[in-house]
Short mmCIF file of C-alpha atoms in Angstrom, two decimals:
data_model
loop_
_atom_site.label_atom_id
_atom_site.label_comp_id
_atom_site.label_asym_id
_atom_site.label_seq_id
_atom_site.Cartn_x
_atom_site.Cartn_y
_atom_site.Cartn_z
CA ASN A 6 0.09 -0.02 0.01
CA ALA A 7 1.56 3.44 -1.31
CA GLY A 8 -0.67 5.43 0.94
CA VAL A 9 0.71 9.48 0.88
CA THR A 10 3.92 9.41 -1.49
CA GLN A 11 5.45 12.64 -1.49
CA THR A 12 8.73 13.65 -4.06
CA PRO A 13 11.33 14.65 -4.21
CA LYS A 14 12.69 13.56 -0.47
CA PHE A 15 15.24 16.62 -0.39
CA ARG A 16 16.49 19.56 -1.95
CA ILE A 17 18.46 22.39 -2.15
CA LEU A 18 17.37 25.67 -3.28
CA LYS A 19 19.05 28.88 -3.79
CA ILE A 20 17.38 32.35 -2.77
CA GLY A 21 14.50 33.29 -5.68
CA GLN A 22 14.12 29.38 -7.23
CA SER A 23 10.53 28.32 -8.03
CA MET A 24 10.05 24.36 -7.25
CA THR A 25 7.09 21.97 -6.15
CA LEU A 26 6.67 19.67 -3.92
CA GLN A 27 4.64 16.86 -5.42
CA CYS A 28 1.97 14.89 -2.62
CA THR A 29 -0.29 12.09 -4.06
CA GLN A 30 -2.25 9.57 -2.07
CA ASP A 31 -4.55 6.12 -3.30
CA MET A 32 -6.90 5.92 -0.74
CA ASN A 33 -9.45 8.26 -2.28
CA HIS A 34 -9.30 10.20 0.38
CA ASN A 35 -11.04 13.72 -0.02
CA TYR A 36 -9.01 15.69 2.29
CA MET A 37 -5.92 16.24 2.13
CA TYR A 38 -2.97 19.08 3.62
CA TRP A 39 -0.09 20.73 3.40
CA TYR A 40 2.33 21.27 6.21
CA ARG A 41 5.91 22.13 7.16
CA GLN A 42 7.67 21.69 10.52
CA ASP A 43 9.98 24.14 11.95
CA PRO A 44 12.74 22.89 14.47
CA GLY A 45 11.81 23.05 17.74
CA MET A 46 7.90 23.60 16.50
CA GLY A 47 5.13 21.68 15.62
CA LEU A 48 3.36 21.04 12.80
CA LYS A 49 2.15 24.34 10.98
CA LEU A 50 -0.68 24.07 8.48
CA ILE A 51 0.13 25.40 4.95
CA TYR A 52 -3.15 24.68 2.64
CA TYR A 53 -5.55 22.37 2.77
CA SER A 54 -8.41 21.20 0.61
CA VAL A 55 -11.39 19.35 1.20
CA GLY A 56 -12.00 17.90 -2.35
CA ALA A 57 -10.89 18.09 -5.76
CA GLY A 58 -10.82 21.79 -7.35
CA ILE A 59 -11.42 23.44 -3.64
CA THR A 60 -8.29 23.93 -1.29
CA ASP A 61 -8.17 27.22 1.40
CA LYS A 62 -5.55 28.85 3.23
CA GLY A 63 -4.09 27.46 6.53
CA GLU A 64 -1.49 29.35 9.25
CA VAL A 65 0.99 29.68 7.71
CA PRO A 66 0.04 29.81 4.02
CA ASN A 67 2.71 33.57 2.96
CA GLY A 68 4.81 32.15 -0.09
CA TYR A 69 2.55 29.07 -1.30
CA ASN A 70 0.09 28.64 -3.17
CA VAL A 71 -1.94 25.00 -4.37
CA SER A 72 -4.11 23.24 -6.50
CA ARG A 73 -5.74 19.75 -6.25
CA SER A 74 -7.03 18.91 -10.09
CA THR A 75 -7.89 15.27 -9.52
CA THR A 76 -8.82 13.21 -5.75
CA GLU A 77 -5.13 11.82 -5.50
CA ASP A 78 -2.85 14.87 -5.83
CA PHE A 79 -2.43 18.00 -4.62
CA PRO A 80 0.76 20.10 -5.52
CA LEU A 81 2.26 22.19 -3.06
CA ARG A 82 4.29 25.34 -5.41
CA LEU A 83 6.83 27.97 -3.62
CA GLU A 84 7.68 30.93 -5.73
CA LEU A 85 10.84 33.20 -5.23
CA ALA A 86 12.29 30.48 -2.05
CA ALA A 87 12.98 32.39 1.04
CA PRO A 88 15.27 30.78 3.56
CA SER A 89 12.75 30.98 5.65
CA GLN A 90 10.26 28.69 4.24
CA THR A 91 13.45 26.08 4.83
CA SER A 92 11.17 23.08 6.51
CA VAL A 93 10.60 19.47 6.20
CA TYR A 94 7.09 19.62 4.73
CA PHE A 95 4.41 16.90 5.03
CA CYS A 96 1.49 15.91 2.83
CA ALA A 97 -1.37 14.69 4.61
CA SER A 98 -4.79 13.25 3.76
CA SER A 99 -7.92 12.18 6.12
CA LEU A 100 -11.02 10.49 4.58
CA SER A 101 -13.11 12.49 7.17
CA GLY A 102 -12.49 16.27 7.54
CA ARG A 103 -13.29 16.44 11.41
CA ALA A 104 -10.68 14.95 13.80
CA ASN A 105 -12.41 12.58 16.04
CA THR A 106 -12.87 10.48 12.77
CA GLY A 107 -10.53 11.60 10.01
CA GLU A 108 -7.16 10.51 11.19
CA LEU A 109 -4.54 11.94 9.04
CA PHE A 110 -2.33 9.41 6.87
CA PHE A 111 1.34 11.54 6.16
CA GLY A 112 4.13 11.46 3.87
CA GLU A 113 7.44 11.07 4.75
CA GLY A 114 8.01 14.26 4.45
CA SER A 115 10.47 16.24 2.25
CA ARG A 116 12.95 18.39 3.33
CA LEU A 117 14.41 21.95 1.95
CA THR A 118 17.11 23.65 3.05
CA VAL A 119 17.14 26.94 0.77
CA LEU A 120 20.23 28.74 0.60
CA ASP B 1 1.96 32.14 21.18
CA GLN B 2 1.70 28.38 21.42
CA GLN B 3 -1.13 26.78 21.81
CA VAL B 4 0.29 23.43 22.54
CA LYS B 5 2.63 22.56 24.75
CA GLN B 6 4.76 19.62 25.46
CA ASN B 7 7.59 21.20 28.06
CA SER B 8 9.85 18.06 27.76
CA PRO B 9 11.75 18.65 23.80
CA SER B 10 13.18 14.96 25.00
CA LEU B 11 12.34 11.08 27.58
CA SER B 12 15.55 8.90 28.32
CA VAL B 13 13.70 5.98 29.33
CA GLN B 14 15.40 2.22 30.16
CA GLU B 15 13.57 -1.25 28.07
CA GLY B 16 10.10 -2.55 30.25
CA ARG B 17 9.00 0.69 32.41
CA ILE B 18 7.05 3.28 32.24
CA SER B 19 7.01 6.12 29.36
CA ILE B 20 4.78 9.51 30.65
CA LEU B 21 4.94 11.76 27.82
CA ASN B 22 3.22 15.25 28.93
CA CYS B 23 1.26 18.22 27.07
CA ASP B 24 -0.70 20.91 28.19
CA TYR B 25 -3.04 23.23 26.54
CA THR B 26 -3.99 26.93 26.94
CA ASN B 27 -7.08 27.16 25.28
CA SER B 28 -9.79 25.43 26.81
CA MET B 29 -12.45 25.24 23.91
CA PHE B 30 -10.52 21.95 22.87
CA ASP B 31 -12.37 19.02 23.55
CA TYR B 32 -10.33 16.18 21.62
CA PHE B 33 -7.30 15.41 21.87
CA LEU B 34 -3.98 12.86 19.96
CA TRP B 35 -1.14 11.39 19.70
CA TYR B 36 0.83 10.77 16.77
CA LYS B 37 3.96 9.33 16.40
CA LYS B 38 6.75 9.85 14.14
CA TYR B 39 10.25 7.98 13.27
CA PRO B 40 12.91 8.98 11.66
CA ALA B 41 12.79 9.74 8.36
CA GLU B 42 9.25 8.56 8.31
CA GLY B 43 6.35 10.38 8.41
CA PRO B 44 4.26 10.68 11.72
CA THR B 45 1.14 8.28 12.47
CA PHE B 46 -1.66 8.52 14.79
CA LEU B 47 -1.24 6.20 17.87
CA ILE B 48 -4.45 6.68 20.41
CA SER B 49 -7.29 9.84 20.81
CA ILE B 50 -9.17 11.14 23.86
CA SER B 51 -12.09 12.98 23.75
CA SER B 52 -13.01 15.34 26.49
CA ILE B 53 -16.02 13.47 27.96
CA LYS B 54 -13.49 11.13 29.14
CA ASP B 55 -10.45 10.78 31.32
CA LYS B 56 -8.71 7.84 29.83
CA ASN B 57 -8.51 6.05 26.79
CA GLU B 58 -6.25 2.97 27.04
CA ASP B 59 -5.69 1.01 23.67
CA GLY B 60 -2.73 -2.19 24.51
CA ARG B 61 0.07 -0.94 25.77
CA PHE B 62 -0.59 2.77 25.23
CA THR B 63 -2.92 4.75 27.81
CA VAL B 64 -4.07 8.25 27.39
CA PHE B 65 -5.54 10.41 30.35
CA LEU B 66 -7.17 13.38 30.48
CA ASN B 67 -6.54 16.16 32.95
CA LYS B 68 -9.54 19.06 32.35
CA SER B 69 -8.91 21.70 35.21
CA ALA B 70 -5.09 21.17 35.05
CA LYS B 71 -5.80 21.59 30.39
CA HIS B 72 -3.03 18.41 31.14
CA LEU B 73 -2.69 15.41 29.19
CA SER B 74 0.03 12.66 29.30
CA LEU B 75 0.38 9.52 27.19
CA HIS B 76 2.10 6.21 29.08
CA ILE B 77 3.41 3.49 27.82
CA VAL B 78 3.67 0.23 30.12
CA PRO B 79 5.56 -1.79 29.50
CA SER B 80 8.49 0.27 27.11
CA GLN B 81 10.28 -0.72 24.43
CA PRO B 82 12.83 -0.34 22.13
CA GLY B 83 10.72 0.15 18.92
CA ASP B 84 8.75 2.73 20.96
CA SER B 85 11.94 5.41 20.02
CA ALA B 86 10.14 7.65 18.53
CA VAL B 87 9.02 11.56 18.79
CA TYR B 88 5.59 11.61 20.15
CA PHE B 89 4.07 14.47 19.48
CA CYS B 90 0.16 16.03 21.53
CA ALA B 91 -2.55 17.71 19.07
CA ALA B 92 -5.72 19.53 20.06
CA SER B 93 -8.83 20.23 18.08
CA ALA B 94 -11.56 22.19 19.26
CA ARG B 95 -15.38 21.36 18.98
CA TYR B 96 -15.51 17.88 20.01
CA GLY B 97 -13.85 16.58 16.45
CA GLY B 98 -14.12 19.78 15.32
CA ALA B 99 -12.23 20.28 11.35
CA THR B 100 -9.10 18.13 11.38
CA ASN B 101 -7.70 21.69 9.39
CA LYS B 102 -8.28 23.19 12.99
CA LEU B 103 -5.56 20.80 14.52
CA ILE B 104 -2.98 22.37 16.78
CA PHE B 105 -0.11 20.25 17.51
CA GLY B 106 3.06 20.26 20.23
CA THR B 107 6.20 20.57 18.87
CA GLY B 108 7.22 17.30 20.37
CA THR B 109 8.79 14.99 22.58
CA LEU B 110 11.53 12.51 21.68
CA LEU B 111 11.31 9.54 23.55
CA ALA B 112 14.14 7.01 23.84
CA VAL B 113 14.17 3.79 24.65
CA GLN B 114 17.32 2.09 26.79
CA PRO B 115 17.21 -2.03 26.04
#
Protein backbone atom coordinates (compact mmCIF):
# COMPACT_ATOMS: atom_id res chain seq x y z
CA ASN A 1 0.00 0.00 0.00
CA ALA A 2 1.54 3.27 -1.13
CA GLY A 3 -0.62 5.59 1.02
CA VAL A 4 0.66 9.17 0.72
CA THR A 5 3.70 9.65 -1.51
CA GLN A 6 5.77 12.83 -1.57
CA THR A 7 8.55 13.80 -3.93
CA PRO A 8 11.29 14.87 -3.76
CA LYS A 9 12.54 13.75 -0.35
CA PHE A 10 15.35 16.30 -0.33
CA ARG A 11 15.96 19.49 -2.27
CA ILE A 12 18.29 22.44 -2.08
CA LEU A 13 17.11 25.68 -3.65
CA LYS A 14 18.74 29.01 -4.20
CA ILE A 15 16.97 32.16 -3.04
CA GLY A 16 14.45 33.24 -5.62
CA GLN A 17 14.09 29.86 -7.30
CA SER A 18 10.74 28.14 -7.59
CA MET A 19 9.77 24.52 -7.23
CA THR A 20 6.85 22.19 -6.72
CA LEU A 21 6.55 19.53 -4.05
CA GLN A 22 4.47 16.68 -5.35
CA CYS A 23 1.98 14.74 -3.26
CA THR A 24 -0.26 11.90 -4.31
CA GLN A 25 -2.47 9.53 -2.34
CA ASP A 26 -4.13 6.30 -3.40
CA MET A 27 -6.70 6.00 -0.60
CA ASN A 28 -9.42 8.01 -2.36
CA HIS A 29 -9.39 10.56 0.46
CA ASN A 30 -11.18 13.83 -0.16
CA TYR A 31 -9.19 15.81 2.40
CA MET A 32 -5.56 16.68 1.82
CA TYR A 33 -3.15 18.94 3.69
CA TRP A 34 0.30 20.44 3.54
CA TYR A 35 2.18 21.03 6.79
CA ARG A 36 5.62 22.37 7.53
CA GLN A 37 7.71 21.51 10.54
CA ASP A 38 10.46 23.82 11.68
CA PRO A 39 13.04 22.78 14.31
CA GLY A 40 11.55 22.91 17.80
CA MET A 41 8.11 23.75 16.46
CA GLY A 42 4.91 21.85 15.95
CA LEU A 43 3.42 21.07 12.58
CA LYS A 44 1.91 24.17 10.99
CA LEU A 45 -0.82 23.90 8.35
CA ILE A 46 0.03 25.68 5.09
CA TYR A 47 -2.91 24.80 2.84
CA TYR A 48 -5.63 22.21 2.76
CA SER A 49 -8.22 20.88 0.35
CA VAL A 50 -11.63 19.32 0.99
CA GLY A 51 -11.94 17.89 -2.50
CA ALA A 52 -10.92 18.28 -6.11
CA GLY A 53 -11.10 21.90 -7.18
CA ILE A 54 -11.35 23.27 -3.64
CA THR A 55 -8.42 24.63 -1.66
CA ASP A 56 -8.08 26.97 1.30
CA LYS A 57 -5.39 28.65 3.35
CA GLY A 58 -4.13 27.27 6.59
CA GLU A 59 -2.14 28.98 9.31
CA VAL A 60 1.01 29.84 7.30
CA PRO A 61 0.12 30.16 3.58
CA ASN A 62 2.34 33.08 2.55
CA GLY A 63 4.85 32.20 -0.15
CA TYR A 64 3.02 29.06 -1.24
CA ASN A 65 0.35 28.03 -3.69
CA VAL A 66 -1.56 24.80 -4.19
CA SER A 67 -3.91 23.23 -6.68
CA ARG A 68 -6.18 20.20 -6.54
CA SER A 69 -7.17 19.15 -10.03
CA THR A 70 -7.71 15.50 -9.05
CA THR A 71 -8.63 13.64 -5.87
CA GLU A 72 -5.22 11.97 -5.84
CA ASP A 73 -2.84 14.88 -6.30
CA PHE A 74 -2.15 17.96 -4.20
CA PRO A 75 1.06 19.73 -5.29
CA LEU A 76 2.56 22.57 -3.27
CA ARG A 77 4.26 25.34 -5.23
CA LEU A 78 6.96 27.56 -3.75
CA GLU A 79 7.42 30.79 -5.66
CA LEU A 80 10.55 32.88 -5.08
CA ALA A 81 12.07 30.65 -2.41
CA ALA A 82 13.32 32.38 0.73
CA PRO A 83 15.55 31.09 3.57
CA SER A 84 12.49 31.24 5.86
CA GLN A 85 11.01 28.41 3.80
CA THR A 86 13.75 26.03 4.86
CA SER A 87 11.77 23.33 6.59
CA VAL A 88 10.46 19.79 6.43
CA TYR A 89 7.20 19.59 4.53
CA PHE A 90 4.59 16.92 5.12
CA CYS A 91 1.64 16.12 2.95
CA ALA A 92 -1.29 14.34 4.58
CA SER A 93 -4.72 13.07 3.71
CA SER A 94 -7.82 11.97 5.59
CA LEU A 95 -11.10 10.31 4.75
CA SER A 96 -13.08 12.63 6.99
CA GLY A 97 -12.67 16.30 7.73
CA ARG A 98 -13.43 15.89 11.42
CA ALA A 99 -10.68 15.30 13.94
CA ASN A 100 -12.58 12.55 15.79
CA THR A 101 -13.08 10.46 12.67
CA GLY A 102 -10.48 11.77 10.27
CA GLU A 103 -7.18 10.16 11.12
CA LEU A 104 -4.44 11.91 9.17
CA PHE A 105 -2.18 9.79 7.00
CA PHE A 106 1.15 11.48 6.38
CA GLY A 107 3.76 11.17 3.70
CA GLU A 108 7.41 10.66 4.60
CA GLY A 109 8.25 14.32 4.32
CA SER A 110 10.32 16.53 2.01
CA ARG A 111 13.32 18.32 3.46
CA LEU A 112 13.83 21.64 1.71
CA THR A 113 16.83 23.92 2.22
CA VAL A 114 16.94 27.41 0.73
CA LEU A 115 20.40 28.96 0.51
CA ASP B 1 1.62 31.73 21.12
CA GLN B 2 1.84 27.98 21.53
CA GLN B 3 -1.59 26.66 22.45
CA VAL B 4 -0.36 23.08 22.78
CA LYS B 5 2.87 22.65 24.70
CA GLN B 6 5.14 19.69 25.16
CA ASN B 7 7.68 21.05 27.57
CA SER B 8 10.02 18.06 27.52
CA PRO B 9 11.93 17.96 24.24
CA SER B 10 13.30 14.53 25.10
CA LEU B 11 12.85 11.62 27.47
CA SER B 12 15.01 8.56 28.10
CA VAL B 13 13.55 5.41 29.66
CA GLN B 14 14.81 1.89 30.30
CA GLU B 15 13.18 -0.96 28.41
CA GLY B 16 10.33 -2.47 30.41
CA ARG B 17 9.71 0.67 32.47
CA ILE B 18 6.90 3.18 32.05
CA SER B 19 7.24 6.14 29.70
CA ILE B 20 5.16 9.20 30.51
CA LEU B 21 4.90 11.94 27.91
CA ASN B 22 3.18 15.14 28.89
CA CYS B 23 1.18 17.75 27.02
CA ASP B 24 -0.39 20.99 28.25
CA TYR B 25 -2.87 23.17 26.46
CA THR B 26 -4.12 26.68 27.01
CA ASN B 27 -7.31 26.87 24.95
CA SER B 28 -10.29 25.76 27.05
CA MET B 29 -12.25 25.20 23.83
CA PHE B 30 -10.11 22.17 22.96
CA ASP B 31 -12.13 19.02 23.48
CA TYR B 32 -10.48 16.34 21.39
CA PHE B 33 -6.88 15.29 21.69
CA LEU B 34 -4.64 13.00 19.67
CA TRP B 35 -1.16 11.56 19.86
CA TYR B 36 0.91 10.95 16.75
CA LYS B 37 4.16 9.02 16.64
CA LYS B 38 6.98 9.77 14.21
CA TYR B 39 10.02 7.68 13.34
CA PRO B 40 13.02 9.33 11.63
CA ALA B 41 12.57 9.83 7.90
CA GLU B 42 8.91 8.86 8.13
CA GLY B 43 5.70 10.81 8.45
CA PRO B 44 3.73 10.91 11.71
CA THR B 45 1.24 8.11 12.30
CA PHE B 46 -1.85 8.23 14.49
CA LEU B 47 -1.45 6.49 17.83
CA ILE B 48 -4.35 7.18 20.18
CA SER B 49 -6.96 9.83 20.93
CA ILE B 50 -9.29 10.99 23.70
CA SER B 51 -12.32 13.20 23.86
CA SER B 52 -13.11 15.58 26.68
CA ILE B 53 -16.01 13.45 27.88
CA LYS B 54 -13.48 10.86 29.04
CA ASP B 55 -10.52 11.05 31.37
CA LYS B 56 -8.79 7.91 30.15
CA ASN B 57 -8.46 5.92 26.96
CA GLU B 58 -6.47 2.74 26.66
CA ASP B 59 -5.16 0.82 23.67
CA GLY B 60 -2.84 -2.03 24.51
CA ARG B 61 0.35 -0.66 26.03
CA PHE B 62 -0.73 2.92 25.40
CA THR B 63 -2.99 4.91 27.72
CA VAL B 64 -3.86 8.57 27.47
CA PHE B 65 -5.07 10.46 30.54
CA LEU B 66 -6.87 13.78 30.38
CA ASN B 67 -7.12 16.25 33.26
CA LYS B 68 -9.42 18.99 32.01
CA SER B 69 -9.17 21.16 35.08
CA ALA B 70 -5.40 21.27 34.72
CA LYS B 71 -5.56 21.43 30.91
CA HIS B 72 -3.11 18.56 30.86
CA LEU B 73 -2.89 15.22 29.14
CA SER B 74 -0.33 12.49 29.32
CA LEU B 75 0.55 9.41 27.31
CA HIS B 76 1.68 6.37 29.26
CA ILE B 77 3.51 3.53 27.57
CA VAL B 78 3.81 0.37 29.64
CA PRO B 79 6.03 -1.54 29.26
CA SER B 80 8.30 0.57 27.07
CA GLN B 81 10.07 -1.19 24.22
CA PRO B 82 13.04 -0.08 22.09
CA GLY B 83 10.70 0.08 19.09
CA ASP B 84 8.78 2.85 20.87
CA SER B 85 11.75 5.18 20.38
CA ALA B 86 10.31 8.00 18.28
CA VAL B 87 9.05 11.56 18.44
CA TYR B 88 5.57 11.86 19.93
CA PHE B 89 3.33 14.77 18.98
CA CYS B 90 0.30 15.86 20.94
CA ALA B 91 -2.50 17.54 18.96
CA ALA B 92 -5.76 19.20 19.92
CA SER B 93 -8.95 20.34 18.25
CA ALA B 94 -12.01 22.25 19.34
CA ARG B 95 -15.77 21.74 19.00
CA TYR B 96 -15.64 18.01 19.65
CA GLY B 97 -13.84 16.51 16.74
CA GLY B 98 -13.80 19.79 14.95
CA ALA B 99 -12.33 20.20 11.54
CA THR B 100 -9.06 18.45 10.90
CA ASN B 101 -7.72 21.63 9.37
CA LYS B 102 -7.97 23.21 12.83
CA LEU B 103 -5.71 20.68 14.55
CA ILE B 104 -3.02 22.33 16.66
CA PHE B 105 0.15 20.31 17.13
CA GLY B 106 2.66 20.45 19.95
CA THR B 107 6.41 20.60 19.37
CA GLY B 108 7.01 16.93 20.04
CA THR B 109 8.92 14.85 22.60
CA LEU B 110 11.72 12.53 21.52
CA LEU B 111 11.45 9.27 23.44
CA ALA B 112 14.50 7.03 23.65
CA VAL B 113 13.96 3.59 25.14
CA GLN B 114 17.25 2.06 26.20
CA PRO B 115 17.65 -1.73 25.94
